[in-house]
PDB file of C-alpha atoms in Angstrom:
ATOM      1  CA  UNK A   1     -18.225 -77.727  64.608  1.00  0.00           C
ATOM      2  CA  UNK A   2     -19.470 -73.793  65.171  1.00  0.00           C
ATOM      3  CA  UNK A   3     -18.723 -71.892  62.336  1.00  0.00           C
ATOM      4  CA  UNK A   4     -20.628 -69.461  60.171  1.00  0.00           C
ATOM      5  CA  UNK A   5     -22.884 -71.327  57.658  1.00  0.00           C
ATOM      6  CA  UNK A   6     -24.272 -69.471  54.584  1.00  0.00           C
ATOM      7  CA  UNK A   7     -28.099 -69.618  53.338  1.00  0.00           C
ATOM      8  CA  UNK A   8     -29.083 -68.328  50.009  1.00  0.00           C
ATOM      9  CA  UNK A   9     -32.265 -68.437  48.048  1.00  0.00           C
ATOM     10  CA  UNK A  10     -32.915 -70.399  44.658  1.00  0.00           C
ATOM     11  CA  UNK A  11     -32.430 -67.200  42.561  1.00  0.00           C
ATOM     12  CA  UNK A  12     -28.893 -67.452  43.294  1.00  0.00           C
ATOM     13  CA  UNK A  13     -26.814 -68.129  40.076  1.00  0.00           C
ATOM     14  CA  UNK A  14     -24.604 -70.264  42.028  1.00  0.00           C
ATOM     15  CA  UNK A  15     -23.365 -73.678  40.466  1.00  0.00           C
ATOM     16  CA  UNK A  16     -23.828 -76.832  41.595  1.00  0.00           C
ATOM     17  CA  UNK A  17     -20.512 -77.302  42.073  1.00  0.00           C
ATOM     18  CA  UNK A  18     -20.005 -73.923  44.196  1.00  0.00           C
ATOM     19  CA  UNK A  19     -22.908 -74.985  46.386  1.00  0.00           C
ATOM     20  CA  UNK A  20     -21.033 -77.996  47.360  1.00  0.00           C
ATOM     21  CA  UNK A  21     -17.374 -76.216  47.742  1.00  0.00           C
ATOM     22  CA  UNK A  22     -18.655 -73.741  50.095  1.00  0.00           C
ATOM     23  CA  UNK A  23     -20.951 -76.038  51.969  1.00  0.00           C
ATOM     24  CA  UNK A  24     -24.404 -73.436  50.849  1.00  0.00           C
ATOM     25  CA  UNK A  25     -27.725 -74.435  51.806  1.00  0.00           C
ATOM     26  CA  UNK A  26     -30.082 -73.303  49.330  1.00  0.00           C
ATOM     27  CA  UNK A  27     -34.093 -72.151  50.564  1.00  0.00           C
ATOM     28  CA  UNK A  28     -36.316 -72.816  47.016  1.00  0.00           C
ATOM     29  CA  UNK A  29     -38.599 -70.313  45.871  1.00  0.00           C
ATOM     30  CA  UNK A  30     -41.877 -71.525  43.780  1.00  0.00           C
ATOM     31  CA  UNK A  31     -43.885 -71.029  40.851  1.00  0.00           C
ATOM     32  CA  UNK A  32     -47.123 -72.175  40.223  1.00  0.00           C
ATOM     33  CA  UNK A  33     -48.169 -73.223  36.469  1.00  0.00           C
ATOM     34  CA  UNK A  34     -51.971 -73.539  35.639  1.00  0.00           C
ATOM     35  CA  UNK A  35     -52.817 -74.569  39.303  1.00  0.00           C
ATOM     36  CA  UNK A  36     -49.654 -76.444  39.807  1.00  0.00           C
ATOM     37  CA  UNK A  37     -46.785 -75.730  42.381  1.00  0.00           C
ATOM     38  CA  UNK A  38     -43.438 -76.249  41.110  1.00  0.00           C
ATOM     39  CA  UNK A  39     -40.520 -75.763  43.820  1.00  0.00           C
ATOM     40  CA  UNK A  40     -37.347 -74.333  42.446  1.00  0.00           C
ATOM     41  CA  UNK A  41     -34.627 -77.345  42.164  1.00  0.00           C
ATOM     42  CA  UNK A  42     -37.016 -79.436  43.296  1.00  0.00           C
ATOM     43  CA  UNK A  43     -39.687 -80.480  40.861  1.00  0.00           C
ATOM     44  CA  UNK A  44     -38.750 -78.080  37.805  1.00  0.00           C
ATOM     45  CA  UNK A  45     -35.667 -77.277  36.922  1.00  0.00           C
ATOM     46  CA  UNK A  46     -34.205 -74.142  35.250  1.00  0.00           C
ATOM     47  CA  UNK A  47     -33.830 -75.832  31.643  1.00  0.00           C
ATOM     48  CA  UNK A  48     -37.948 -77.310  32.267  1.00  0.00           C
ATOM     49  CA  UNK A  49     -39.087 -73.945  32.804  1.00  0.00           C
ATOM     50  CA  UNK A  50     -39.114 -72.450  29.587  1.00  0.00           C
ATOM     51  CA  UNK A  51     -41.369 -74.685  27.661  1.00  0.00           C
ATOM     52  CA  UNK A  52     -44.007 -74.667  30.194  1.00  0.00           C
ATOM     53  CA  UNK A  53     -44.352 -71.291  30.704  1.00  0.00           C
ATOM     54  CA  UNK A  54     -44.656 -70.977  26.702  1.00  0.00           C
ATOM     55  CA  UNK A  55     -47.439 -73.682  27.267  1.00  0.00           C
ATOM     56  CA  UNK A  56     -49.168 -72.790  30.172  1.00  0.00           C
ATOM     57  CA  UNK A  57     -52.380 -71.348  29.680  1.00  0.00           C
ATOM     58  CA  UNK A  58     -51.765 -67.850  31.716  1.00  0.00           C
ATOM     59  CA  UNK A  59     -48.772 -66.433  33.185  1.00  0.00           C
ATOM     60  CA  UNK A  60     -46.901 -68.433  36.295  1.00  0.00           C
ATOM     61  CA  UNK A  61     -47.464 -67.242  39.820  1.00  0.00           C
ATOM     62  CA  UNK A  62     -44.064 -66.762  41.397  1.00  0.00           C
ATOM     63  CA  UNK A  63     -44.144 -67.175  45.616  1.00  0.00           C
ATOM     64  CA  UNK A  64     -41.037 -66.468  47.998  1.00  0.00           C
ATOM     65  CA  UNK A  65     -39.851 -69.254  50.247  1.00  0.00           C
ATOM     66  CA  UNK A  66     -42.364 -69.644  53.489  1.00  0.00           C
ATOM     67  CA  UNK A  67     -41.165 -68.052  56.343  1.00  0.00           C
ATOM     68  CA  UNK A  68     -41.211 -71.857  58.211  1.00  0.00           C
ATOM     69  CA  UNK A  69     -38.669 -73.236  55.419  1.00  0.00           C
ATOM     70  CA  UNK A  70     -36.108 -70.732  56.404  1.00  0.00           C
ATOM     71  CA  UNK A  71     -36.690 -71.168  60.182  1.00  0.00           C
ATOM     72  CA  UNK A  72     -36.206 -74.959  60.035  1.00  0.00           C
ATOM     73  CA  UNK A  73     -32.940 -74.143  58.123  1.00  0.00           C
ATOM     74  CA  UNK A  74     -32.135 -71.473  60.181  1.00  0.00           C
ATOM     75  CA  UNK A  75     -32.515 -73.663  63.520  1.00  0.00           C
ATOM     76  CA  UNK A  76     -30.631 -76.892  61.821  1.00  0.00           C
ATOM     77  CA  UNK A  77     -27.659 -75.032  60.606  1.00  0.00           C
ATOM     78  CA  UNK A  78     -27.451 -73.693  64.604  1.00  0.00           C
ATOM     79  CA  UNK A  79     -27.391 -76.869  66.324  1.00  0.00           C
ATOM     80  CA  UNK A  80     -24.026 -76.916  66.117  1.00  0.00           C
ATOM     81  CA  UNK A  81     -23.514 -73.716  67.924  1.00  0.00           C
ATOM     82  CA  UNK A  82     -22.760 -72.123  64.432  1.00  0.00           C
ATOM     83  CA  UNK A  83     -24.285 -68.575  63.628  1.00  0.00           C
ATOM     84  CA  UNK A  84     -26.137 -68.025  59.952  1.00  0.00           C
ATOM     85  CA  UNK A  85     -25.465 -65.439  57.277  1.00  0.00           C
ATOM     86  CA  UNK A  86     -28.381 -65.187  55.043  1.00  0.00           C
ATOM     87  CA  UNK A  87     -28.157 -63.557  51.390  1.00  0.00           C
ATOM     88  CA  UNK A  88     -31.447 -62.798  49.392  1.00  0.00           C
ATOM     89  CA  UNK A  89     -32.361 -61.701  46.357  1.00  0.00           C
ATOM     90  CA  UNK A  90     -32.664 -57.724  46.018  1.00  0.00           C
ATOM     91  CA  UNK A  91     -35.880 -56.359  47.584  1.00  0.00           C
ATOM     92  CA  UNK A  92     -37.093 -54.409  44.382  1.00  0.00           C
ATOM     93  CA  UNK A  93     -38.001 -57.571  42.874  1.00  0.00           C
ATOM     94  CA  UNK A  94     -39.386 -59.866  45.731  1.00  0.00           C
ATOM     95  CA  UNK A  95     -40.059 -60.141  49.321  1.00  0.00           C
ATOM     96  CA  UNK A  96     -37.674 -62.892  50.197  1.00  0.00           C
ATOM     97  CA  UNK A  97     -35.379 -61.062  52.272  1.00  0.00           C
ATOM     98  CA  UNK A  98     -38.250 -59.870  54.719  1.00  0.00           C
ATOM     99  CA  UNK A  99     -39.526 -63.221  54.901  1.00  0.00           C
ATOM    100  CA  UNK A 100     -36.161 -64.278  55.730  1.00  0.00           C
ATOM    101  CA  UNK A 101     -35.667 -61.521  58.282  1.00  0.00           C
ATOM    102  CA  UNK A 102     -39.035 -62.447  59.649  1.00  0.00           C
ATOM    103  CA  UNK A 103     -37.747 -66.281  60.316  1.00  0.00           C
ATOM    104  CA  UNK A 104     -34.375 -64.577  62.025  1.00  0.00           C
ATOM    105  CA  UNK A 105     -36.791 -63.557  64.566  1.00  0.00           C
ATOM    106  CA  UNK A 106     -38.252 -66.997  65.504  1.00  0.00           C
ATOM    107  CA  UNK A 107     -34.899 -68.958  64.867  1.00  0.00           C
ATOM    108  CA  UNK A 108     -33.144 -70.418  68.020  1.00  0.00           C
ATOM    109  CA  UNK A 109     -30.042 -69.700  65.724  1.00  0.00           C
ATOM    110  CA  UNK A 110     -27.844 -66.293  65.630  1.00  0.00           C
ATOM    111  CA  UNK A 111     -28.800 -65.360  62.079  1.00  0.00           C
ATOM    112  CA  UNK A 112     -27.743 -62.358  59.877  1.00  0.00           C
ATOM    113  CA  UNK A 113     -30.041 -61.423  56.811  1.00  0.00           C
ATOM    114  CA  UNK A 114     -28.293 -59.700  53.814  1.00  0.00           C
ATOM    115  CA  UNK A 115     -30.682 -58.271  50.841  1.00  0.00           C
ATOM    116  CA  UNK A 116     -27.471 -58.944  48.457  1.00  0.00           C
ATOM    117  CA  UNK A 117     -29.555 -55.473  45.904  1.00  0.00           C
ATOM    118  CA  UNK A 118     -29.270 -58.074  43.205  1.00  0.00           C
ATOM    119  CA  UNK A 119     -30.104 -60.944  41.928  1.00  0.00           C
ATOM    120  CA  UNK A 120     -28.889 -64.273  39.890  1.00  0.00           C
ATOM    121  CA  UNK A 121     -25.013 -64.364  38.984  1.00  0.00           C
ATOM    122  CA  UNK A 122     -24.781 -60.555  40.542  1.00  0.00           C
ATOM    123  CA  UNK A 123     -25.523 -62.474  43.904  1.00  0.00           C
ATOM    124  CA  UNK A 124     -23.424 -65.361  43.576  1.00  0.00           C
ATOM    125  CA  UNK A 125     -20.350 -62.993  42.795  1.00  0.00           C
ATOM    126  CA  UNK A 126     -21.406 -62.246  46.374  1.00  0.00           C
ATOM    127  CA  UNK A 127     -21.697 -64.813  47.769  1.00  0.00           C
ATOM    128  CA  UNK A 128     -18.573 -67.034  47.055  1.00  0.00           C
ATOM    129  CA  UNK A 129     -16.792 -64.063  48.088  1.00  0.00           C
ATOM    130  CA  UNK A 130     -18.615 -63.521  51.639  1.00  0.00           C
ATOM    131  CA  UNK A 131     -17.576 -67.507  51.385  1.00  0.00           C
ATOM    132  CA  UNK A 132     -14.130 -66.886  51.010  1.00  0.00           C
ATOM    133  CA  UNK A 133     -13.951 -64.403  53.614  1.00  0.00           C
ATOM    134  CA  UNK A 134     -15.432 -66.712  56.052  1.00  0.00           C
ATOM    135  CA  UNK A 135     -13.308 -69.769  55.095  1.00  0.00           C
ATOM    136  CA  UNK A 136     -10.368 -67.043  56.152  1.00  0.00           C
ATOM    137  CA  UNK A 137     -11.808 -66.385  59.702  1.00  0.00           C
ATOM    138  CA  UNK A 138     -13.534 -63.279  58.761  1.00  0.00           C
ATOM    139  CA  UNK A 139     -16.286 -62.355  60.775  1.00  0.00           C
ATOM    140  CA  UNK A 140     -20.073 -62.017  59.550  1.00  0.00           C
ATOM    141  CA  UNK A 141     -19.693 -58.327  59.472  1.00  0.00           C
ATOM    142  CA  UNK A 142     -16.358 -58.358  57.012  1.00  0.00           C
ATOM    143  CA  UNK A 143     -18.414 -60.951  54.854  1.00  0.00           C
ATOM    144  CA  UNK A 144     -21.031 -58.494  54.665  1.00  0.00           C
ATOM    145  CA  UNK A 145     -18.358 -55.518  53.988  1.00  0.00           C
ATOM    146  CA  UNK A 146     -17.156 -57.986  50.959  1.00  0.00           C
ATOM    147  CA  UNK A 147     -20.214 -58.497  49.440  1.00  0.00           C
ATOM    148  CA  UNK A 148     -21.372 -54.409  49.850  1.00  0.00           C
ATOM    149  CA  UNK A 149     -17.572 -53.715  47.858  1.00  0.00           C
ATOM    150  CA  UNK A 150     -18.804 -56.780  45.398  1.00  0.00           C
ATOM    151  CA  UNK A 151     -21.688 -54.800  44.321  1.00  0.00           C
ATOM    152  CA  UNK A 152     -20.326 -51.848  44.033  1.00  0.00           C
ATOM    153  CA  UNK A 153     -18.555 -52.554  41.588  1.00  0.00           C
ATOM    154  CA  UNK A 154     -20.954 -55.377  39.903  1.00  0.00           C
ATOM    155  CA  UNK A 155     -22.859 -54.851  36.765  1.00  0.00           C
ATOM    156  CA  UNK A 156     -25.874 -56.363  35.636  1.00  0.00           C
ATOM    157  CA  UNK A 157     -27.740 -55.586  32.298  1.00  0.00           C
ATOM    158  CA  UNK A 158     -30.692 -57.486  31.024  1.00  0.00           C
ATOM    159  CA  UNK A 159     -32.132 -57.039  27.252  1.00  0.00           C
ATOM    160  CA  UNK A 160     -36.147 -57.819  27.466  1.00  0.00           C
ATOM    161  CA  UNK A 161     -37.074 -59.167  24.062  1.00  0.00           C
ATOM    162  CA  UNK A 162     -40.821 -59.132  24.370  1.00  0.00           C
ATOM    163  CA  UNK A 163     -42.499 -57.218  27.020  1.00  0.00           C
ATOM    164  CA  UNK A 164     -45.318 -59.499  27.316  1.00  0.00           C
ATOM    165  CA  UNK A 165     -44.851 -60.863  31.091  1.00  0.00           C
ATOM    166  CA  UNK A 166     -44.100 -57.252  32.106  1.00  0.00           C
ATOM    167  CA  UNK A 167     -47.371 -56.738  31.073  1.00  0.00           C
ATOM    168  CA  UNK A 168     -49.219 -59.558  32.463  1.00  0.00           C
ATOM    169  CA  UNK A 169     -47.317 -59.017  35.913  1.00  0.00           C
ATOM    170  CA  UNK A 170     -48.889 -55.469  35.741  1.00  0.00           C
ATOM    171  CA  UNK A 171     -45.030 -53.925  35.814  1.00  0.00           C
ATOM    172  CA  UNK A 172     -46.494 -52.107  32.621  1.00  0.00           C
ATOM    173  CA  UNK A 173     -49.587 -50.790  30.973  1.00  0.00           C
ATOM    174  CA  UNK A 174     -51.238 -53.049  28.435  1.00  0.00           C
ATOM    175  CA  UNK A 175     -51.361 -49.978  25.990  1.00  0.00           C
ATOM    176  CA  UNK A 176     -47.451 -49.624  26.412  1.00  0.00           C
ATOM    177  CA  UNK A 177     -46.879 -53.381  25.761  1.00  0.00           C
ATOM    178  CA  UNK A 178     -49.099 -53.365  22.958  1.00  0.00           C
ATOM    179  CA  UNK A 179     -47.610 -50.750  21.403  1.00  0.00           C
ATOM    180  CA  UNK A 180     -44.080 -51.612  22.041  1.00  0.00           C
ATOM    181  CA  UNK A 181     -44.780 -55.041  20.471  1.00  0.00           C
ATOM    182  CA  UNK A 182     -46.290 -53.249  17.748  1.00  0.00           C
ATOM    183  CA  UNK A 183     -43.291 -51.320  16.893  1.00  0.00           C
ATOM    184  CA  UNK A 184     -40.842 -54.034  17.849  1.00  0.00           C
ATOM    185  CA  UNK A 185     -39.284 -52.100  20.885  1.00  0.00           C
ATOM    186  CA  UNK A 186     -36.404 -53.729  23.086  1.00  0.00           C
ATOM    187  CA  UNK A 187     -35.522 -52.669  26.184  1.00  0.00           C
ATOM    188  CA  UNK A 188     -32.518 -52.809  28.104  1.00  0.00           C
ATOM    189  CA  UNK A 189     -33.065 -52.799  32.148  1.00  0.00           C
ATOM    190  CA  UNK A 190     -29.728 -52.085  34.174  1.00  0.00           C
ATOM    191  CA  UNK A 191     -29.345 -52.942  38.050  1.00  0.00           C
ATOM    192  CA  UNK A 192     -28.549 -49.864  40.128  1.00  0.00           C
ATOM    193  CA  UNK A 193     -28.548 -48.351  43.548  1.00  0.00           C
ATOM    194  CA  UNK A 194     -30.257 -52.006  44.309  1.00  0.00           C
ATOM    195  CA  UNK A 195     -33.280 -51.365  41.789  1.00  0.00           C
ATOM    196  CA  UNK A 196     -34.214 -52.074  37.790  1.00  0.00           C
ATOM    197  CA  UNK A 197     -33.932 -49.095  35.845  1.00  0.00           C
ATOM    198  CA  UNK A 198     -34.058 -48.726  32.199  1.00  0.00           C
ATOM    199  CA  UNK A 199     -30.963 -48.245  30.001  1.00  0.00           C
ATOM    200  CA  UNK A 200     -32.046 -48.000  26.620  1.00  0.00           C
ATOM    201  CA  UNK A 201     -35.040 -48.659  24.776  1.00  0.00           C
ATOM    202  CA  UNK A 202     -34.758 -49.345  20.663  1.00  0.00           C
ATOM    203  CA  UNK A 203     -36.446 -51.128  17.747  1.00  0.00           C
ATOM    204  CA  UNK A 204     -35.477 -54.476  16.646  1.00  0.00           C
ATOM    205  CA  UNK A 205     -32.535 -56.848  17.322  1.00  0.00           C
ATOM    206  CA  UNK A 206     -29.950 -54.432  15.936  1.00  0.00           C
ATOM    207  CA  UNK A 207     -30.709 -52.198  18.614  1.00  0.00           C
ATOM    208  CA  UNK A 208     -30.260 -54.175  21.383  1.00  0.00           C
ATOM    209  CA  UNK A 209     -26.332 -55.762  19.420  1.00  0.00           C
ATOM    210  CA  UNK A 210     -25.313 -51.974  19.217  1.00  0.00           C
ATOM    211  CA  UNK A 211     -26.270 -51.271  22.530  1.00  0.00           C
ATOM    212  CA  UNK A 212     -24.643 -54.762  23.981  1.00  0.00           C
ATOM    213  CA  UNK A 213     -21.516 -54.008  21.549  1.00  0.00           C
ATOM    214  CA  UNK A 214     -21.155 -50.605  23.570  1.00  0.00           C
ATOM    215  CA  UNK A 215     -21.345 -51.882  26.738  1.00  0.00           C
ATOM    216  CA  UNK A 216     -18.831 -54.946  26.343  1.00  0.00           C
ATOM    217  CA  UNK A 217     -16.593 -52.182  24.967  1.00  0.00           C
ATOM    218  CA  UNK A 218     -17.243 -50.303  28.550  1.00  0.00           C
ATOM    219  CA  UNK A 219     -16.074 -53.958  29.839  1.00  0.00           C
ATOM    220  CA  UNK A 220     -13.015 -53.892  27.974  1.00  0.00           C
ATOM    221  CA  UNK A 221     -11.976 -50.259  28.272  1.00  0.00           C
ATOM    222  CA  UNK A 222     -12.973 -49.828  32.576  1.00  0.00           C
ATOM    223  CA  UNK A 223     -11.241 -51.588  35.434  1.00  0.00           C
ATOM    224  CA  UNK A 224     -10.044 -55.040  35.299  1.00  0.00           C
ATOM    225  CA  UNK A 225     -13.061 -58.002  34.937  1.00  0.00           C
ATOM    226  CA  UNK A 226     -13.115 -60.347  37.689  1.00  0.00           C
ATOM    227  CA  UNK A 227     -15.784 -62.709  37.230  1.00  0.00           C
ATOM    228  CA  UNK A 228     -18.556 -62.385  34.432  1.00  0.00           C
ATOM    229  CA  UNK A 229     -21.540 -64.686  33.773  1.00  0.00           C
ATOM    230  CA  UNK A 230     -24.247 -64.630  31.158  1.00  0.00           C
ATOM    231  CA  UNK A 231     -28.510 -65.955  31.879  1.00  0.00           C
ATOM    232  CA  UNK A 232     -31.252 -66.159  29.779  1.00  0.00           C
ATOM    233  CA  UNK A 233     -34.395 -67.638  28.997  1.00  0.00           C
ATOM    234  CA  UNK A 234     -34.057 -69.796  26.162  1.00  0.00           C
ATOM    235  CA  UNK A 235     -32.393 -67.566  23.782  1.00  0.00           C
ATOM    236  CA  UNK A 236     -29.486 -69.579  22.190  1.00  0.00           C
ATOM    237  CA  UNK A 237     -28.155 -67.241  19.458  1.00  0.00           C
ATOM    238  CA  UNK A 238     -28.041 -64.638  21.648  1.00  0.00           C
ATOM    239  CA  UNK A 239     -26.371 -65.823  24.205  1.00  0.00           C
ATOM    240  CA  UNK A 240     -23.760 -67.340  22.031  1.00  0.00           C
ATOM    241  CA  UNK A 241     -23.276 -64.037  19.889  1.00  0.00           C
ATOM    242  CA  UNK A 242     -22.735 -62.187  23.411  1.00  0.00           C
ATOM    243  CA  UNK A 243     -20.095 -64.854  24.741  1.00  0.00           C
ATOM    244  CA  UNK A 244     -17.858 -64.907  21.655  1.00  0.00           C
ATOM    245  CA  UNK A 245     -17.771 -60.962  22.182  1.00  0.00           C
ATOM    246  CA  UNK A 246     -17.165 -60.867  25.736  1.00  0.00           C
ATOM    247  CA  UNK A 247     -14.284 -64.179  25.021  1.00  0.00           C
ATOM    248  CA  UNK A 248     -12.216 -62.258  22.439  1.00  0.00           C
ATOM    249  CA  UNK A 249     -11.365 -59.831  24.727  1.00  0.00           C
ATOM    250  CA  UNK A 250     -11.643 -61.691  28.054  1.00  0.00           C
ATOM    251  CA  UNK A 251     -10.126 -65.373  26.801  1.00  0.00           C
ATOM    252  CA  UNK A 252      -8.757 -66.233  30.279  1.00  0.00           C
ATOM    253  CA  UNK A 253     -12.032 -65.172  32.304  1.00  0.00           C
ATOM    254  CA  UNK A 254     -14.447 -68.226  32.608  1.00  0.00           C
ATOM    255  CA  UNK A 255     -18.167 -67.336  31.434  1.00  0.00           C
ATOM    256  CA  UNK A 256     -20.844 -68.861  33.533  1.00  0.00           C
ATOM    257  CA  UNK A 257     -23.984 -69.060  30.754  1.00  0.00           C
ATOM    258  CA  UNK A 258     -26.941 -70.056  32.575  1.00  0.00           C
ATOM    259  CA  UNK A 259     -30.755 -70.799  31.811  1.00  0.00           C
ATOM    260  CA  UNK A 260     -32.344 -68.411  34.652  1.00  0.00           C
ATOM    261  CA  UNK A 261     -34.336 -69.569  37.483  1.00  0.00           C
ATOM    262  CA  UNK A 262     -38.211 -69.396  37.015  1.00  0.00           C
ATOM    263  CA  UNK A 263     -38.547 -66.668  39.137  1.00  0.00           C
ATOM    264  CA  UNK A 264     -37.181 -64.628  37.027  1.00  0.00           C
ATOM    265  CA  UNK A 265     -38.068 -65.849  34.154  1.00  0.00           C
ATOM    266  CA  UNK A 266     -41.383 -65.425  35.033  1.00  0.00           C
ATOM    267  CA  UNK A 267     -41.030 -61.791  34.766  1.00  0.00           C
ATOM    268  CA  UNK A 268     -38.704 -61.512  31.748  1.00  0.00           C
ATOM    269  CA  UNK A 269     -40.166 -63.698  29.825  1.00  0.00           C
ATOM    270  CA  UNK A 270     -38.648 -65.738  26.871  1.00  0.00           C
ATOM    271  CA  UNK A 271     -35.824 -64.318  24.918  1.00  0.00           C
ATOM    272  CA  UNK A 272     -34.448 -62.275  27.613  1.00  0.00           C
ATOM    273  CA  UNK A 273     -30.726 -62.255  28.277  1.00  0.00           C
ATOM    274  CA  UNK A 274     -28.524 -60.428  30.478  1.00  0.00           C
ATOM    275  CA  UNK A 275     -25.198 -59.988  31.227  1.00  0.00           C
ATOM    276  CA  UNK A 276     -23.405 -60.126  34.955  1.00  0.00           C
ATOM    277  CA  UNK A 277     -19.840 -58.804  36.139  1.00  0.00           C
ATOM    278  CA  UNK A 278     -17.463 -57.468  38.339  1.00  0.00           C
ATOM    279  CA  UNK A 279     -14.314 -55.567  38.423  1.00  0.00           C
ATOM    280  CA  UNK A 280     -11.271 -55.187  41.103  1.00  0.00           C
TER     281      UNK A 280
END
């Protein structure tokens, strides 16, 4: 049956059990470890990821899905007659979406590429809701109005513990890592105007609590929550100390906690944790 069918890449923090409801197909990014390719969802998992990039000898390569894997979905999806609404990851961070819009070219399939300016549980707030719209009769183009009014009012904050990756992915100088590590710095990035800026920067842990204690009190004091998820990479205690925060004052909002995909984990590195939501 034509319809519109949704594609999304792996760096979508979408749930198993959303990807099913809404029928999503899902186009896997990579990472390579030590010589190895590892596809998103594929051969490593989310939860895997950590421990090998602590273990692996030099920092993982992340690669964006080849343009021929989102042609072949592209033209499968379409034999139907459907049409295809594609969301990526935000451009600021990877070249996904032009790969996708690249493959829209050479599809036999009507497709519609969407750089959703985000990333992770920011982009599945999207997503079920471009979802929704569709499952309504909405058009492509109110989908696409949806998820614009999602992210506008969607926030996404991510506490780097260590800046080591940053470093090694040349986002910052070697001197500046060193000498952040040196003097314990933590940074806070924040997603805006569909790039990573920083927030804060401070020393130690207690730092980064005060500055996460101010901003769940933002959360609590600005326009009603919607939806709210927490990711990480394989930082436990944080994650937990953030939740029972955000759950005393939001006990009837549902908090996604997620390990992060590897491609962005790759460039956080371990420790990092960040916080996702959106208001009415």
């Amino acid at each position: 049956m034509a319809k519109t069918k949704i594609v999304v890449d792996s760096s979508a923090g979408l749930t198993a059990e959303e990807v099913k409801k809404y029928d999503i197909t899902v186009v896997p990014l990579s990472v390579m470890i030590d010589g190895t390719i590892y596809v998103e969802g594929e051969t490593i998992t989310n939860d895997q990821f950590p421990e090998m990039m602590a273990n692996a000898k030099s920092l993982p390569q992340t690669s964006q899905p080849p343009i021929g894997k989102f042609v072949d979905a592209f033209d499968r999806l379409g034999e139907d007659g459907s049409e295809v609404l594609c969301v990526t990851m935000m451009a600021a961070i990877s070249g996904t979406v032009h790969a996708a819009e690249q493959a829209a070219t050479m599809s036999k399939t009507k497709v519609t590429v969407y750089d959703s300016g985000t990333t992770d549980r920011g982009m599945a707030f999207q997503v079920i809701e471009a979802a929704k719209t569709l499952e309504n009769g909405g058009s492509v183009d109110e989908a696409v109005a949806k998820m614009k009014d999602v992210l506008a009012k969607s926030k996404l904050y991510l506490a780097i513990d260590k800046l080591d990756n940053l470093v090694k992915g040349g986002r910052i100088s070697k001197f500046a890592g060193a000498l952040s590590n040196f003097l314990n710095i933590k940074i806070m990035l924040e997603v805006s105007d569909r790039d990573l800026h920083v927030k804060m920067k401070g020393r130690g842990k207690k730092a980064m609590h005060r500055e996460w204690d101010k901003l769940v009190d933002e959360m609590a004091n600005g326009p009603k929550v919607k939806a709210i998820g927490i990711s990480h990479v394989d930082t436990p205690k944080e994650v937990e100390r953030l939740k029972e925060k955000i759950s005393a004052i939001f006990p009837n909002i549902p908090i996604v906690v997620r390990e992060t995909v590897p491609i962005i984990a790759t460039h956080t590195g371990l420790g990092a944790c960040c916080l996702l939501y959106y208001t009415e």
